[in-house]
Amino acid sequence: MSKVVERESAEALGVARSLLRRAERIVALTGAGVSAESGVPTFRGAGGLWKTYRAEDLATPEAFGRDARLVWEWYGWRRSVVLSCAPNAAHRALAGASATRPDFRVVTQNVDGLHVAASDGVGPPPLELHGSLFRIRCTGCGVGREDRSVIDATSIETLPHCKTCTALMRPDIVWFGEPLNATILGEAARLASMADVCLVVGTSAVVHPAAGLADLTRRGGGSIIEVNVASTPITDVAAASLRGPAAVIVPELLRHE
Ligand code: BV8
Ligand code: ZN
């Protein structure tokens, strides 16, 4: 790194650490970048493809209506990838802060369940804005359940079906064009608007309404701190934007003196 960038990074780290020390209420808003060092592919950017599909093409109710088998094959494959991944130091540092600081909450766009795994049931649960790869729900009666099974996408008949009404089950994930769960989004917006700091980690900040949560903090008089390997639409409004991998920077940011 050039001398200028290093100085900026050291300065930005100092600014960020002092904001976090002084903050009472903190929301950590994470995206796919926080799981990159766990081996989970991101959506956009270098290598940001899930197999040969773009999320925007398959993560839609229309795609599921057109070809439920293909969509389930894709989600089954993503489940198998994620099941071989473990939480990294960023997930663990965020879980630790959430367990030890009274008003530190994790709000994630990710569906990989790694924040839940890192928290191991200690402290307030991470808010999963876009659902989870490991929850499915019925397209008929709406009943939902946890599910970590291997998906057999050979045919429609071998896909998961509802034990109550026999209709086809779908991933309990928010697809493009679908509304987020109003209770979860409302809680996330309440936390963000009251936060002294919104710590934005590993998101390209292009997907709404999730990306708009950081602005709620700023409009409520709080500050934004960003951790990303690249700049994003949030960079210019951040009090500090730290360049580098989340698994290195987040533990450094949150470590005690
Ligand atoms: C809604 C689940 C309305 C799926 C996801 C035009 C047409 C249609 C819709 C829209 C439109 N314009 C806007 C919209 C709305 C749309 C949207 O925002 N589209 C975007 C693409 C423009 N939003 C929606 O459709 C939402 N719903 O608006 O409903 C409505 C209201 C009422 C009634 C009816 C309808 C629903 C959005 C949710 C979609 N589902 N996920 C799945 O996963 O299969 S979104 C998907 O993108 C993921 O959840 C992901 O988390 C999210 C955002 O991506 P990121 O997490 O940011 O990941 P990305 O790869 O982009 O970036 C990674 C970042 O990490 C990068 O910045 C990179 O630099 C950084 N990084 C990489 N490595 C590291 C790192 N950082 C740190 N360390 C590293 N090592
Ligand atoms: Zn059913």
XYZ file of C-alpha atoms and ligand atoms in Angstrom:
338
model
C 0.000 0.000 0.000
C 1.335 3.503 -0.773
C 2.368 5.693 2.210
C -0.677 7.993 1.694
C -3.150 5.091 1.759
C -1.492 3.592 4.829
C -1.706 6.899 6.691
C -5.357 7.231 5.659
C -6.041 3.665 6.779
C -4.283 4.146 10.139
C -6.161 7.423 10.610
C -9.471 5.864 9.504
C -8.934 2.953 11.902
C -8.331 5.407 14.747
C -11.457 7.402 13.899
C -13.508 4.222 13.619
C -12.245 2.711 16.848
C -12.968 5.881 18.809
C -16.491 6.161 17.318
C -17.165 2.535 18.291
C -15.754 3.044 21.790
C -18.001 6.074 22.389
C -21.095 4.537 20.786
C -23.851 3.110 22.936
C -26.062 1.637 20.207
C -24.398 -0.083 17.238
C -25.877 -1.904 14.232
C -23.583 -4.044 12.092
C -25.099 -4.322 8.588
C -23.405 -7.104 6.625
C -23.420 -8.408 3.073
C -21.784 -11.231 1.151
C -18.279 -9.777 1.659
C -18.299 -10.710 5.361
C -18.501 -14.380 4.312
C -15.951 -14.143 1.491
C -13.080 -15.406 3.669
C -15.248 -18.337 4.727
C -15.258 -19.403 1.080
C -18.832 -18.318 0.286
C -19.001 -16.734 -3.206
C -20.200 -13.114 -3.317
C -22.839 -11.976 -5.790
C -21.061 -9.250 -7.718
C -17.471 -8.347 -8.426
C -14.558 -10.704 -9.083
C -15.758 -14.306 -9.153
C -19.123 -12.969 -7.968
C -21.155 -15.636 -9.675
C -23.009 -18.503 -8.125
C -22.008 -21.351 -10.430
C -23.022 -19.942 -13.814
C -26.097 -18.026 -12.662
C -26.677 -14.414 -11.563
C -28.858 -14.001 -8.487
C -31.049 -11.544 -10.377
C -31.910 -14.293 -12.916
C -32.779 -17.124 -10.552
C -33.611 -15.472 -7.220
C -37.070 -14.401 -8.429
C -40.606 -15.772 -8.029
C -40.929 -15.724 -11.834
C -37.884 -18.021 -12.219
C -39.379 -20.374 -9.612
C -42.736 -20.339 -11.415
C -41.000 -21.054 -14.729
C -38.639 -23.784 -13.514
C -38.854 -24.701 -9.814
C -36.547 -27.662 -10.400
C -33.691 -25.457 -11.715
C -34.128 -22.908 -8.917
C -34.100 -25.670 -6.315
C -31.035 -27.250 -7.994
C -29.254 -23.883 -7.640
C -30.274 -23.444 -3.995
C -29.395 -27.062 -3.219
C -25.947 -26.464 -4.678
C -25.514 -23.218 -2.698
C -26.590 -25.078 0.470
C -23.913 -27.721 -0.156
C -21.261 -25.002 -0.693
C -22.240 -23.141 2.484
C -22.439 -26.323 4.585
C -18.714 -26.777 3.887
C -17.962 -23.201 5.085
C -17.352 -22.065 8.657
C -17.780 -18.639 10.263
C -14.601 -16.544 9.970
C -12.944 -14.110 12.395
C -15.297 -11.307 11.303
C -18.421 -13.362 12.082
C -16.889 -14.363 15.432
C -15.879 -10.791 16.358
C -19.385 -9.509 15.529
C -20.973 -12.354 17.509
C -18.689 -11.580 20.446
C -19.632 -7.891 20.410
C -23.313 -8.773 20.108
C -23.039 -11.103 23.114
C -21.096 -8.681 25.315
C -22.310 -5.178 24.369
C -25.950 -4.503 25.389
C -26.923 -2.593 22.252
C -24.869 -4.226 19.516
C -27.014 -5.969 16.888
C -26.111 -7.776 13.677
C -28.407 -7.231 10.684
C -27.442 -9.289 7.646
C -28.461 -9.509 3.990
C -26.796 -12.916 3.808
C -28.726 -16.168 3.684
C -25.713 -18.387 4.541
C -26.530 -18.667 8.259
C -22.889 -18.004 9.262
C -23.780 -15.185 11.686
C -26.259 -17.511 13.401
C -23.595 -20.240 13.543
C -21.002 -17.800 14.981
C -23.397 -16.527 17.670
C -24.105 -20.125 18.743
C -27.283 -18.969 20.464
C -25.476 -16.465 22.741
C -26.773 -12.875 22.710
C -29.596 -11.408 20.582
C -30.077 -13.356 17.300
C -28.775 -11.753 14.093
C -31.619 -10.322 11.973
C -31.658 -12.161 8.606
C -33.266 -9.632 6.255
C -33.357 -11.948 3.223
C -34.124 -15.245 4.955
C -31.965 -18.357 5.099
C -30.780 -21.205 2.859
C -31.763 -23.501 5.723
C -35.404 -22.512 6.047
C -38.106 -23.590 3.588
C -41.819 -22.723 3.384
C -44.884 -24.110 1.685
C -46.109 -22.455 -1.544
C -49.610 -23.640 -0.620
C -50.370 -23.200 3.086
C -47.300 -21.119 3.980
C -46.067 -23.355 6.785
C -42.307 -22.981 7.262
C -39.584 -25.082 8.837
C -35.835 -25.444 9.294
C -34.345 -27.808 6.706
C -30.714 -28.800 6.131
C -31.403 -31.816 3.942
C -29.694 -32.583 0.628
C -32.060 -31.366 -2.114
C -32.865 -33.995 -4.767
C -33.669 -31.826 -7.794
C -33.981 -34.756 -10.216
C -37.636 -33.913 -10.816
C -40.503 -31.880 -9.394
C -41.637 -35.016 -7.519
C -38.274 -35.388 -5.709
C -38.275 -31.718 -4.535
C -39.404 -31.020 -0.939
C -43.187 -31.053 -0.527
C -45.335 -29.871 2.361
C -46.019 -32.491 5.035
C -49.324 -30.737 5.786
C -50.893 -29.974 2.389
C -48.441 -31.748 -0.024
C -47.836 -28.517 -2.056
C -44.291 -27.735 -3.268
C -41.979 -26.127 -0.711
C -39.756 -23.143 -1.675
C -36.622 -21.636 -0.134
C -37.679 -19.248 2.669
C -35.614 -16.515 1.037
C -36.654 -13.034 -0.135
C -36.339 -12.981 -3.923
C -35.987 -9.897 -6.108
C -39.351 -8.164 -6.449
C -40.584 -9.718 -3.191
C -41.184 -7.668 -0.058
C -39.024 -8.299 3.011
C -40.724 -9.623 6.140
C -42.341 -6.462 7.557
C -41.573 -7.333 11.202
C -37.895 -8.020 10.528
C -37.495 -4.956 8.297
C -39.330 -2.788 10.844
C -37.028 -3.977 13.652
C -33.932 -3.428 11.491
C -35.092 0.085 10.573
C -35.831 0.901 14.239
C -32.374 -0.290 15.310
C -30.641 1.576 12.451
C -32.452 4.886 13.049
C -31.550 4.794 16.765
C -27.945 3.652 16.271
C -24.966 5.867 17.115
C -22.922 3.848 14.605
C -23.877 1.688 11.622
C -20.924 -0.602 10.864
C -21.391 -1.618 7.197
C -19.337 -4.714 6.356
C -18.879 -6.325 2.948
C -21.828 -5.058 0.973
C -21.946 -3.422 -2.456
C -24.866 -1.397 -1.061
C -26.930 -1.725 -4.252
C -29.802 -3.871 -2.994
C -32.717 -2.047 -1.379
C -34.304 -1.657 1.094
C -31.320 -3.227 2.987
C -28.780 -0.754 1.619
C -30.911 2.153 2.831
C -30.570 1.145 6.501
C -27.174 2.860 6.904
C -28.719 6.130 5.797
C -31.334 5.846 8.562
C -28.463 5.921 11.077
C -26.961 9.006 9.443
C -30.337 10.760 9.311
C -30.769 9.921 12.993
C -27.524 11.761 13.765
C -25.322 8.666 13.907
C -22.163 7.793 11.931
C -21.390 5.176 9.298
C -18.222 3.098 9.360
C -17.556 0.951 6.288
C -15.330 -2.114 5.921
C -14.877 -3.238 2.319
C -12.130 -4.200 -0.112
C -13.528 -1.648 -2.574
C -15.428 1.642 -2.489
C -19.227 1.609 -2.651
C -22.055 4.187 -2.745
C -21.692 4.320 1.041
C -17.999 5.252 1.031
C -18.585 8.975 0.509
C -21.030 9.289 3.405
C -18.990 7.171 5.833
C -17.151 8.815 8.753
C -14.469 6.193 8.098
C -14.137 3.714 5.246
C -11.581 0.983 5.916
C -10.126 -0.832 2.926
C -9.333 -4.470 3.464
C -10.765 -7.915 4.177
C -13.464 -8.106 6.837
C -11.838 -11.058 8.607
C -8.757 -8.887 9.263
C -10.308 -5.460 9.866
C -13.453 -6.269 11.875
C -11.630 -8.086 14.730
C -9.109 -5.188 14.796
C -11.975 -2.681 14.997
C -13.794 -4.478 17.773
C -10.887 -5.706 19.881
C -10.750 -4.376 23.405
C -7.959 -1.940 24.247
C -38.322 -5.219 -3.007
C -31.664 -13.412 -1.392
C -40.474 -4.382 -3.344
C -31.578 -14.135 -2.675
C -31.365 -11.145 -2.081
C -35.388 -2.716 -10.593
C -36.110 -3.858 -10.925
C -36.593 -4.745 -9.948
C -36.354 -4.488 -8.605
C -35.624 -3.360 -8.303
C -35.156 -2.466 -9.259
N -34.490 -1.474 -8.619
C -34.525 -1.705 -7.304
C -35.221 -2.829 -7.104
C -35.500 -3.406 -5.851
C -34.585 -4.624 -5.663
C -33.147 -4.179 -5.744
O -32.666 -3.527 -4.855
N -32.469 -4.550 -6.867
C -31.094 -4.139 -7.042
C -30.279 -5.295 -7.653
C -31.077 -2.918 -7.943
N -34.910 -5.079 -4.352
C -35.834 -6.023 -4.213
O -36.385 -6.603 -5.125
C -36.214 -6.284 -2.775
N -37.626 -6.285 -2.667
O -37.845 -4.167 -3.364
O -39.659 -5.457 -2.933
C -41.830 -4.749 -2.941
C -42.402 -4.085 -1.847
C -43.690 -4.389 -1.519
C -44.410 -5.360 -2.229
C -43.810 -6.031 -3.310
C -42.509 -5.733 -3.679
C -35.711 -7.665 -2.360
C -34.207 -7.676 -2.371
C -33.716 -8.981 -1.782
C -33.240 -9.854 -2.900
N -32.630 -11.035 -2.321
N -30.860 -12.240 -1.524
C -30.422 -15.091 -2.631
O -29.429 -14.841 -1.914
O -30.522 -16.087 -3.357
S -30.317 -9.875 -2.400
C -28.741 -10.446 -2.615
O -27.943 -9.269 -2.847
C -28.118 -11.065 -1.391
O -28.965 -11.121 -0.266
C -26.977 -10.145 -1.080
O -26.718 -10.092 0.261
C -27.546 -8.874 -1.574
C -26.644 -7.712 -1.676
O -25.444 -8.141 -2.218
P -24.164 -8.010 -1.255
O -24.432 -8.752 -0.013
O -23.798 -6.574 -1.126
O -23.116 -8.813 -2.074
P -22.294 -8.301 -3.335
O -21.659 -9.496 -3.959
O -23.155 -7.392 -4.159
O -21.155 -7.376 -2.722
C -20.147 -7.955 -1.911
C -19.370 -6.791 -1.341
O -18.375 -7.316 -0.471
C -18.647 -5.980 -2.397
O -18.783 -4.596 -2.098
C -17.179 -6.407 -2.264
O -16.290 -5.350 -2.546
C -17.120 -6.745 -0.792
N -16.132 -7.742 -0.423
C -15.715 -8.829 -1.141
N -14.819 -9.532 -0.408
C -14.681 -8.892 0.774
C -15.510 -7.757 0.775
N -15.592 -6.909 1.820
C -14.835 -7.196 2.897
N -14.023 -8.268 2.985
C -13.915 -9.129 1.941
N -13.100 -10.185 2.028
Zn -48.558 -26.697 2.902
